[in-house]
Short mmCIF file of C-alpha atoms in Angstrom, two decimals:
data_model
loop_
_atom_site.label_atom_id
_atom_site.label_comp_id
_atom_site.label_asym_id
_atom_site.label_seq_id
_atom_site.Cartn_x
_atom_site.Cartn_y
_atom_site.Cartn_z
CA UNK A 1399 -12.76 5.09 19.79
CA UNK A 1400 -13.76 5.23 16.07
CA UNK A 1401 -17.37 3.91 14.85
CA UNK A 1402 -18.66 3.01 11.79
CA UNK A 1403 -21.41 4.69 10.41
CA UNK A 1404 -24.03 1.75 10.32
CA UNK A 1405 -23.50 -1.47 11.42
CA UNK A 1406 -22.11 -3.51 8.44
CA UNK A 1407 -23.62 -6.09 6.18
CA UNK A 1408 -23.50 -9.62 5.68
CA UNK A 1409 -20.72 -10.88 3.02
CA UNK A 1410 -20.73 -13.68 0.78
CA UNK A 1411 -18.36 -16.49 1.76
CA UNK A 1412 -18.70 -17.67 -2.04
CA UNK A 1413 -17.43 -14.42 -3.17
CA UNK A 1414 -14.66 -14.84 -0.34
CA UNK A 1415 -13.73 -18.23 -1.47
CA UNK A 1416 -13.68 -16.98 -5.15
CA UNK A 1417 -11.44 -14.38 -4.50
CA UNK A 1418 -8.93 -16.69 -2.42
CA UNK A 1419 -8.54 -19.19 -4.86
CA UNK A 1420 -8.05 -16.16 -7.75
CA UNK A 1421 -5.19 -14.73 -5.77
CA UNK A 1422 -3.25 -18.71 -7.13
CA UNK A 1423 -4.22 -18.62 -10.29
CA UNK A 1424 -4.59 -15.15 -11.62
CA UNK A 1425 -5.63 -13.94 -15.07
CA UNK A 1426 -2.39 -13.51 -17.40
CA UNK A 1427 -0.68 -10.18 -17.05
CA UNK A 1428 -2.11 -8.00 -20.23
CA UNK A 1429 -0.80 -4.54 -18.76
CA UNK A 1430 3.10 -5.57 -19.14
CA UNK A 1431 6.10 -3.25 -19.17
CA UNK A 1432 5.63 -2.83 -23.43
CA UNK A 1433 2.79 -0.91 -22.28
CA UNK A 1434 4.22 1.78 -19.81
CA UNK A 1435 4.31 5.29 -21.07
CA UNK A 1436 7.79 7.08 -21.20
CA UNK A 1437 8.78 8.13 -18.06
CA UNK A 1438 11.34 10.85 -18.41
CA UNK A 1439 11.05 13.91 -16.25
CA UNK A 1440 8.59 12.56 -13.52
CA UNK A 1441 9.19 11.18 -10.09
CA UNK A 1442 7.71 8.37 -8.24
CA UNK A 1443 7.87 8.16 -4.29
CA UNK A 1444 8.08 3.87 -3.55
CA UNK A 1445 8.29 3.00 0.35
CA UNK A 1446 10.01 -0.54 0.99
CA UNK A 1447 12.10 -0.18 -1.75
CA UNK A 1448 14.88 -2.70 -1.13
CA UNK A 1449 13.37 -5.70 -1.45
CA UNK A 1450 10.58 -8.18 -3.13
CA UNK A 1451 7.66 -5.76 -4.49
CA UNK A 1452 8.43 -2.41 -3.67
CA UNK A 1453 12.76 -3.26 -5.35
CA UNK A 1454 10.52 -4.81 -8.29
CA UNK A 1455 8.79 -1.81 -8.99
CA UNK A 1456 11.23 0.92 -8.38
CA UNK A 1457 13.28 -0.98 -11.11
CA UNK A 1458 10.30 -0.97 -13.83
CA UNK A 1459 9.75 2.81 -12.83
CA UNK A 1460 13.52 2.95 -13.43
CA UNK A 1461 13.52 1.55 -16.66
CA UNK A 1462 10.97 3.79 -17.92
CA UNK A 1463 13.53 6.48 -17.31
CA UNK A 1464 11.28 7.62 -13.57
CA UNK A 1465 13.29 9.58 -11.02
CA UNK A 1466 12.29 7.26 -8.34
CA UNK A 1467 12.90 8.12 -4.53
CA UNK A 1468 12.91 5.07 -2.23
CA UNK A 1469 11.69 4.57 1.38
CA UNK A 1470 12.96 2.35 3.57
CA UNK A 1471 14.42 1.40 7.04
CA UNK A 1472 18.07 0.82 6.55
CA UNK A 1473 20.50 2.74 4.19
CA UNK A 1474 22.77 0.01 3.16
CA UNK A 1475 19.84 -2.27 2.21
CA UNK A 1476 18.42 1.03 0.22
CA UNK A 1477 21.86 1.68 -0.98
CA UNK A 1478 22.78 -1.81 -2.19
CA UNK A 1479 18.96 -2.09 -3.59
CA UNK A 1480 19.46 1.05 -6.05
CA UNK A 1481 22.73 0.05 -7.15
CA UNK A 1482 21.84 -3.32 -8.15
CA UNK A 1483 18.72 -1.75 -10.01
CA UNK A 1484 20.88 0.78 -11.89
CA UNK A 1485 23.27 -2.45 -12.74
CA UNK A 1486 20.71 -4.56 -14.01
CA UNK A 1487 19.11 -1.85 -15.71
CA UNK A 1488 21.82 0.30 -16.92
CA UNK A 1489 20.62 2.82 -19.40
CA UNK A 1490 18.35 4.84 -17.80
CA UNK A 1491 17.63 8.70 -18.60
CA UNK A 1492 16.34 8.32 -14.69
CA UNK A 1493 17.49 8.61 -11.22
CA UNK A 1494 17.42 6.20 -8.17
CA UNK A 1495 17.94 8.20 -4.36
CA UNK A 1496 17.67 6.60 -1.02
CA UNK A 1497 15.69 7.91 1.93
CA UNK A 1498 16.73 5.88 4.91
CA UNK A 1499 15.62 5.91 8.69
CA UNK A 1500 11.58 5.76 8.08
CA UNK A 1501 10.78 3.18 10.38
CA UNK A 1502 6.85 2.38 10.69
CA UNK A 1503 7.13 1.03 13.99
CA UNK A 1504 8.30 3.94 15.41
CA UNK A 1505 6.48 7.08 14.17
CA UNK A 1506 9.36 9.63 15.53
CA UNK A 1507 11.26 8.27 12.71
CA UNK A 1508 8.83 9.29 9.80
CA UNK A 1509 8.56 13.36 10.13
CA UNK A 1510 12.30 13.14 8.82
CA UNK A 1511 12.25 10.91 6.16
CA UNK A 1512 9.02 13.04 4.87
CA UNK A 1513 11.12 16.29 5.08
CA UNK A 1514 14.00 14.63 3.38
CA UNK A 1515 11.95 13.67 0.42
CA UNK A 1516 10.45 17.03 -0.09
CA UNK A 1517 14.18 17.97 -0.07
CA UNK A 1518 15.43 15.84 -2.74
CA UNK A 1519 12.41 17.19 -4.73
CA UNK A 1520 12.92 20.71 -4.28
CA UNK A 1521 10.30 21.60 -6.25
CA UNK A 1522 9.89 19.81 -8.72
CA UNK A 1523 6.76 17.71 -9.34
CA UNK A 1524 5.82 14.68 -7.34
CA UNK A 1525 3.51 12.05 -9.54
CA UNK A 1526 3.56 8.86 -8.42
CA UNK A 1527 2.91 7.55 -4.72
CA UNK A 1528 3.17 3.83 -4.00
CA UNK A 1529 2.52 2.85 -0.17
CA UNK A 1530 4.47 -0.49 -0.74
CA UNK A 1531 6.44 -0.76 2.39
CA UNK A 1532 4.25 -3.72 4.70
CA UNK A 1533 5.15 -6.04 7.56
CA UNK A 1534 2.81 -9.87 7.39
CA UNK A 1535 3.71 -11.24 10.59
CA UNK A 1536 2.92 -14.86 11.70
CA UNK A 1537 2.97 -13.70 15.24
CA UNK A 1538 0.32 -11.57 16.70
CA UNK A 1539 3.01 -10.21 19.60
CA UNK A 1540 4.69 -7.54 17.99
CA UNK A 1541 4.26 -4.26 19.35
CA UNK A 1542 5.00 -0.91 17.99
CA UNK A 1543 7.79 1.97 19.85
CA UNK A 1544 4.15 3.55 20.37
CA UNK A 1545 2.46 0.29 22.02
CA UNK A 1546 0.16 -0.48 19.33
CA UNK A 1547 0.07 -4.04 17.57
CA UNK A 1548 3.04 -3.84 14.63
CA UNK A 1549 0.92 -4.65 11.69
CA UNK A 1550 -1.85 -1.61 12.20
CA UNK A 1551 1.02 1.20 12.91
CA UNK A 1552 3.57 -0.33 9.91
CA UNK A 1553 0.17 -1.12 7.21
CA UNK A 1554 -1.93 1.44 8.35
CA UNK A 1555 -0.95 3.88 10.51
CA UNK A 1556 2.60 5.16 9.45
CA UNK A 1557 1.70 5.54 5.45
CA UNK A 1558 -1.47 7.97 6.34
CA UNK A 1559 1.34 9.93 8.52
CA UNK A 1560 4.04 9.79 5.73
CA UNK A 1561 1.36 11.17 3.41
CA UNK A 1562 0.69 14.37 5.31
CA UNK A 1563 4.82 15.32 4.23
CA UNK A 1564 3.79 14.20 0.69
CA UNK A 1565 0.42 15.59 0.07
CA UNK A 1566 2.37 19.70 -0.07
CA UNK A 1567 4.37 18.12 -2.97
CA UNK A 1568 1.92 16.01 -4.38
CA UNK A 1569 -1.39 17.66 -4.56
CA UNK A 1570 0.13 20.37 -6.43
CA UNK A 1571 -0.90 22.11 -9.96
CA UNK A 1572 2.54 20.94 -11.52
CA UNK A 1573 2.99 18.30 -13.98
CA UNK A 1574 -0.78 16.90 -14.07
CA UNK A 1575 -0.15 14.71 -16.49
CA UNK A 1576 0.17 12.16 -14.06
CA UNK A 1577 -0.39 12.18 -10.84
CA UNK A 1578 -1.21 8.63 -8.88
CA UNK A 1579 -1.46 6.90 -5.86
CA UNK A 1580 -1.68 3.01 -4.72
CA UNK A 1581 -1.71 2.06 -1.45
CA UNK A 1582 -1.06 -1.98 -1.19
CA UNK A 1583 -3.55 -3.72 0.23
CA UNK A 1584 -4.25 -7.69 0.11
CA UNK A 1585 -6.87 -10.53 -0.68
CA UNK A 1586 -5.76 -11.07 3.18
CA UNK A 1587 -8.41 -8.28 3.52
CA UNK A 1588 -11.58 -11.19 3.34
CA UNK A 1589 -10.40 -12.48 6.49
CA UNK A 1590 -10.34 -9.67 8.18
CA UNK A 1591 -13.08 -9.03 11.41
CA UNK A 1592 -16.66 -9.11 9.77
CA UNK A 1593 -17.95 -4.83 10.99
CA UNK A 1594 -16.11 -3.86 7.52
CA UNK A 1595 -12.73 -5.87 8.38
CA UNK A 1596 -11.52 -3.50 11.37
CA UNK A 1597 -11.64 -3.69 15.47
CA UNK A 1598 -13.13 -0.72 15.84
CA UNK A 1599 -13.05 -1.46 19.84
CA UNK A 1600 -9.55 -0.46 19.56
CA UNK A 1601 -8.26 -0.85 15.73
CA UNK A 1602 -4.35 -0.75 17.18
CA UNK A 1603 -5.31 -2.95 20.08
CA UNK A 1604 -3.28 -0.31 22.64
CA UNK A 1605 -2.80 -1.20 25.61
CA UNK A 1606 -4.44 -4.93 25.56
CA UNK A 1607 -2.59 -7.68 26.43
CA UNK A 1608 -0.72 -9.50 23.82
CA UNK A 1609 -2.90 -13.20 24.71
CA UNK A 1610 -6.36 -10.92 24.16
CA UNK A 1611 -5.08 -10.62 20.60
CA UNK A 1612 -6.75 -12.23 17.42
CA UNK A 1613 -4.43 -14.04 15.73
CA UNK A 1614 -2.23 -13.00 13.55
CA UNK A 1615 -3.87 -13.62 9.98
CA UNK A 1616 -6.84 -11.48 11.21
CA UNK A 1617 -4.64 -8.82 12.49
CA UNK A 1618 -3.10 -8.83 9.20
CA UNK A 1619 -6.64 -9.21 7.13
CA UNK A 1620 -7.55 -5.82 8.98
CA UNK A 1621 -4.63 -3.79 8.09
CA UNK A 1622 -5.40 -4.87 4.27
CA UNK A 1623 -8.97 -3.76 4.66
CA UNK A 1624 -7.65 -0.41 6.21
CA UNK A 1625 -5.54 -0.03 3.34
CA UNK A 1626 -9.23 -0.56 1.13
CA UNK A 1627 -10.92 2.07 2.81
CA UNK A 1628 -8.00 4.58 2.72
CA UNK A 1629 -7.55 4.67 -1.01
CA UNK A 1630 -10.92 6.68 -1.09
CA UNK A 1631 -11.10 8.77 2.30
CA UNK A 1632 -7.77 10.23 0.89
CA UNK A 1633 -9.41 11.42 -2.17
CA UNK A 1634 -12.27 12.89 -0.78
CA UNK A 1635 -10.69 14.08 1.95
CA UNK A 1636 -8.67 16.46 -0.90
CA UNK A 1637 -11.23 16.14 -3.26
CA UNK A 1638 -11.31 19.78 -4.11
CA UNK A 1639 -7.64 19.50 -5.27
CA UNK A 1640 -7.43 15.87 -6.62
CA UNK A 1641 -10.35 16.90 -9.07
CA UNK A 1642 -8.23 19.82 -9.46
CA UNK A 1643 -5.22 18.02 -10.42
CA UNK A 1644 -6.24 14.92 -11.94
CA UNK A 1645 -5.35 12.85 -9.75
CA UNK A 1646 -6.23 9.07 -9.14
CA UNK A 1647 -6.15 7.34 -5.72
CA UNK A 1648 -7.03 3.01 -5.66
CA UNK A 1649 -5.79 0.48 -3.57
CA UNK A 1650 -4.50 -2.85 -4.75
CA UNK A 1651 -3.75 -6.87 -4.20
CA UNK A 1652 -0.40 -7.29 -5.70
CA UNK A 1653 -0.66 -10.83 -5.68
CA UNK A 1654 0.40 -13.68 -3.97
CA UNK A 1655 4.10 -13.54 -3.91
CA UNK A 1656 7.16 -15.52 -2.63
CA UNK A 1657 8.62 -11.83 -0.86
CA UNK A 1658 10.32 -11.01 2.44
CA UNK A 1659 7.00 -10.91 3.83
CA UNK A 1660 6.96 -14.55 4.62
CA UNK A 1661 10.30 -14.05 5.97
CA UNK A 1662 9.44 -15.13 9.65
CA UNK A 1663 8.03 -17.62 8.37
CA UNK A 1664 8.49 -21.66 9.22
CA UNK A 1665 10.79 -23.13 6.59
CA UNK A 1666 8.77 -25.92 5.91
CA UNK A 1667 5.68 -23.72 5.30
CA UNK A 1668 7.59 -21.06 3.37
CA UNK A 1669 8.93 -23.86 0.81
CA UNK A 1670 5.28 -25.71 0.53
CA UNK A 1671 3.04 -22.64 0.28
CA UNK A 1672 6.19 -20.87 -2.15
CA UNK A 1673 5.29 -23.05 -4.96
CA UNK A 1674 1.95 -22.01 -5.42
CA UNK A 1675 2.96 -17.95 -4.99
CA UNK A 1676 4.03 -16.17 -8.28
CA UNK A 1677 7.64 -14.08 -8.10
CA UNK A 1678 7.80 -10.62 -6.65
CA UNK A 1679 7.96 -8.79 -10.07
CA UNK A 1680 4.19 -10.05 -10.75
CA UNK A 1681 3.67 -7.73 -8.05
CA UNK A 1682 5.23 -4.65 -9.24
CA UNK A 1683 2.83 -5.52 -12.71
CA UNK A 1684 -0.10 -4.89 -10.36
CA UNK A 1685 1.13 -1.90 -8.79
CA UNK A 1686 2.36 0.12 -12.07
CA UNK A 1687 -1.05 -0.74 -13.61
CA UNK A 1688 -2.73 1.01 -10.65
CA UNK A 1689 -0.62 4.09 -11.34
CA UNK A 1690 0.41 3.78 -14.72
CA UNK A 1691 -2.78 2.60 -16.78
CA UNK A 1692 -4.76 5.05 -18.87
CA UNK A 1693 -7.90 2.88 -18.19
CA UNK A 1694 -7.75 4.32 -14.50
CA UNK A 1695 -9.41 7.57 -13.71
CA UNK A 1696 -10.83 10.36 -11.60
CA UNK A 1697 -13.96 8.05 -12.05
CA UNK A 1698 -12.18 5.32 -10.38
CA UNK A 1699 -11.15 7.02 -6.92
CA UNK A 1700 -11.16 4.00 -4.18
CA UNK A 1701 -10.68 0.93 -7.03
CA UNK A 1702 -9.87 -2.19 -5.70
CA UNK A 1703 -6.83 -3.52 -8.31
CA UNK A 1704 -6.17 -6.95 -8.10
CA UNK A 1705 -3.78 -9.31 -9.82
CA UNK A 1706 -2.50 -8.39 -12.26
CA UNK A 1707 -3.92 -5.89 -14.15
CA UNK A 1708 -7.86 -6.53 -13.18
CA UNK A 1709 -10.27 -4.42 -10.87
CA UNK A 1710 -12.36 -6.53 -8.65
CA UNK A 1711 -14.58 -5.81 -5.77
CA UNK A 1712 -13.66 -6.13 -2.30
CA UNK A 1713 -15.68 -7.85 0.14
CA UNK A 1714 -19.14 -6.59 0.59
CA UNK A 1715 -19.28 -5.09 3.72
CA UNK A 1716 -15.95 -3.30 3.27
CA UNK A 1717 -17.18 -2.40 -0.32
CA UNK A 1718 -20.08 -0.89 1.50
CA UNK A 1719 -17.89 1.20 4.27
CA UNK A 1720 -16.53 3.10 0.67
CA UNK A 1721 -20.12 4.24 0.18
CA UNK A 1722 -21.49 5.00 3.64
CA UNK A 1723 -18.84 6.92 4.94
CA UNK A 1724 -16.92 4.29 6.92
CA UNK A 1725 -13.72 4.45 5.08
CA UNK A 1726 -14.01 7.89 6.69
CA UNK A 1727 -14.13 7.28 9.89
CA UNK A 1728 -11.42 5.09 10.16
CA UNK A 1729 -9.29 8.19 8.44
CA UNK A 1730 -10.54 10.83 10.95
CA UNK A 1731 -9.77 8.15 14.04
CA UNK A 1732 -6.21 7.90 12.59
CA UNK A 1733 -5.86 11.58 12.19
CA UNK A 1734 -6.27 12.02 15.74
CA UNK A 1735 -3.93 9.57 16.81
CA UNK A 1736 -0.89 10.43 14.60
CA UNK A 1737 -1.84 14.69 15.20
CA UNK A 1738 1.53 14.71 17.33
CA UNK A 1739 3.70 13.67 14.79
CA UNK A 1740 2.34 16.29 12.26
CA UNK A 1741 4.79 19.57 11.68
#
């Protein structure tokens, strides 16, 4: 089982309680799509593409004339998705292509879709990675193809394997005038488990019974913390190249957002707690600022974006696991259990 490499400290609840209440009433978006650079000629990989955040921002990259290439579960949702984007959007010196079949919860399914993408690239430069794609269940019973609880294998687990097909295309001396990475996170992450928001015990809770399982809003805070300390293992686990290349690797809080992620939700609650989220495309404004913005760089590796455009700290202790080599651990522990899957 993975360990951290100190036991972690205390947090401020204060801090906590600040950051909750933020997440409703955000700072006004200052980064907006005026702002975006021309897009023409580069390519942006966006998983969950065909709906709420991940649709949102594959239409802004779109509109900025990106060759974006989607990830998702189902082809006629990623079908239908693009060509209501390229509607809406019309002129566009871009592209919009589908890779279907890249199911989290199952990580046979993810090899392919990575091999696909690198074929709808052939060669060409990769520049922008967004690890959208996210399940926020209100159940703590679902349970991966593999056995492990749904939320770590779809949050956590099956982008770090989908990166392995990305990083020969992506950490690459091409077009480094651009070259990003976000992986989502959450302000979900400050209720995560206090030893730097994961179970280290057994972080995908395999093989333990579904009553032994926290509930579901902690499961979920420690996949967004996992998300936190990935954004910097990944860089300096290629350090040598993403100095190399430029590149820039954060994680970010989108915002809170009426998406499909509240879509197993209770009507009742989904209707009450809708009013006080903002819509999905305030999302997308945090996610192109973490790989758009020119005030983002190699400086910045690990960044904690939050809405909508502002970089904020994460909670302390997982703040701390960046430093101490925590966020590391948790990579190496995931390494070995997704090795099989690697070709």
């Amino acid at each position: 089982m993975p360990a951290p490499t100190q036991p972690a400290p205390s947090y401020s609840k204060c801090y906590a309680l600040k950051e909750i209440i933020y997440g409703f009433w955000a700072t006004k978006v200052t980064y907006t799509p005026d702002k975006y650079p021309d897009l023409t000629g580069k390519t942006a990989v966006v998983t969950g593409c065909n709906t709420g955040v991940g649709k949102e921002a594959a239409k802004l990259l779109y509109q900025k004339n990106c060759n974006v290439i989607g990830v998702c579960r189902t082809e006629s949702k990623g079908l239908e998705a693009a060509e209501s984007i390229k509607q809406e959007i019309g002129n566009s010196k871009g592209s919009i292509s589908v890779v279907s079949g890249c199911d989290f919860l199952d990580f046979t399914t993810v090899p392919q879709a990575g091999k696909r993408i690198q074929e709808i690239l052939a060669g060409k430069p990769l520049n922008i990675i967004i690890h959208n794609a996210g399940l926020m269940s209100s159940s703590n019973a679902g349970t991966s193809k593999q056995g492990l609880e749904a939320m770590f294998q779809t949050n956590v687990m099956g982008p770090q394997l989908l990166q392995h097909y990305l990083d020969p295309v992506f950490l690459k001396e091409d077009d480094t005038s651009l070259k990003r990475i976000v992986w989502v996170s959450s302000g979900a992450h400050l209720l995560g488990p206090s030893q730097y928001g994961i179970f280290w015990e057994n972080p995908g809770f395999d093989g333990v019974a579904i009553e032994k399982r926290p509930a579901a809003t902690t499961l979920y805070g420690a996949t967004k913390a996992a998300n936190i300390l990935q954004a910097k293992a990944w860089a300096t686990r290629n350090k040598e190249m993403v100095d190399k290349i430029g590149c820039v690797s954060v994680s970010c809080y989108p915002g809170n957002l009426r998406t499909d992620l509240q879509r197993d939700w209770h009507p009742w609650t989904r209707a009450t707690v809708g009013r006080l989220f903002y819509p999905a495309e305030y999302g997308a404004y945090t996610e192109l600022y973490s790989v758009l913005s020119p005030s983002l760089t190699t400086s910045d590796q690990g960044k904690y974006i939050c809405p909508f455009d502002q970089v904020h700290e994460p909670r302390d202790d997982v703040k701390e696991g960046l430093q101490n080599g925590t966020d590391l651990a948790l990579w190496d522990w995931i390494e070995s259990e997704i090795k099989e899957y690697i070709s």
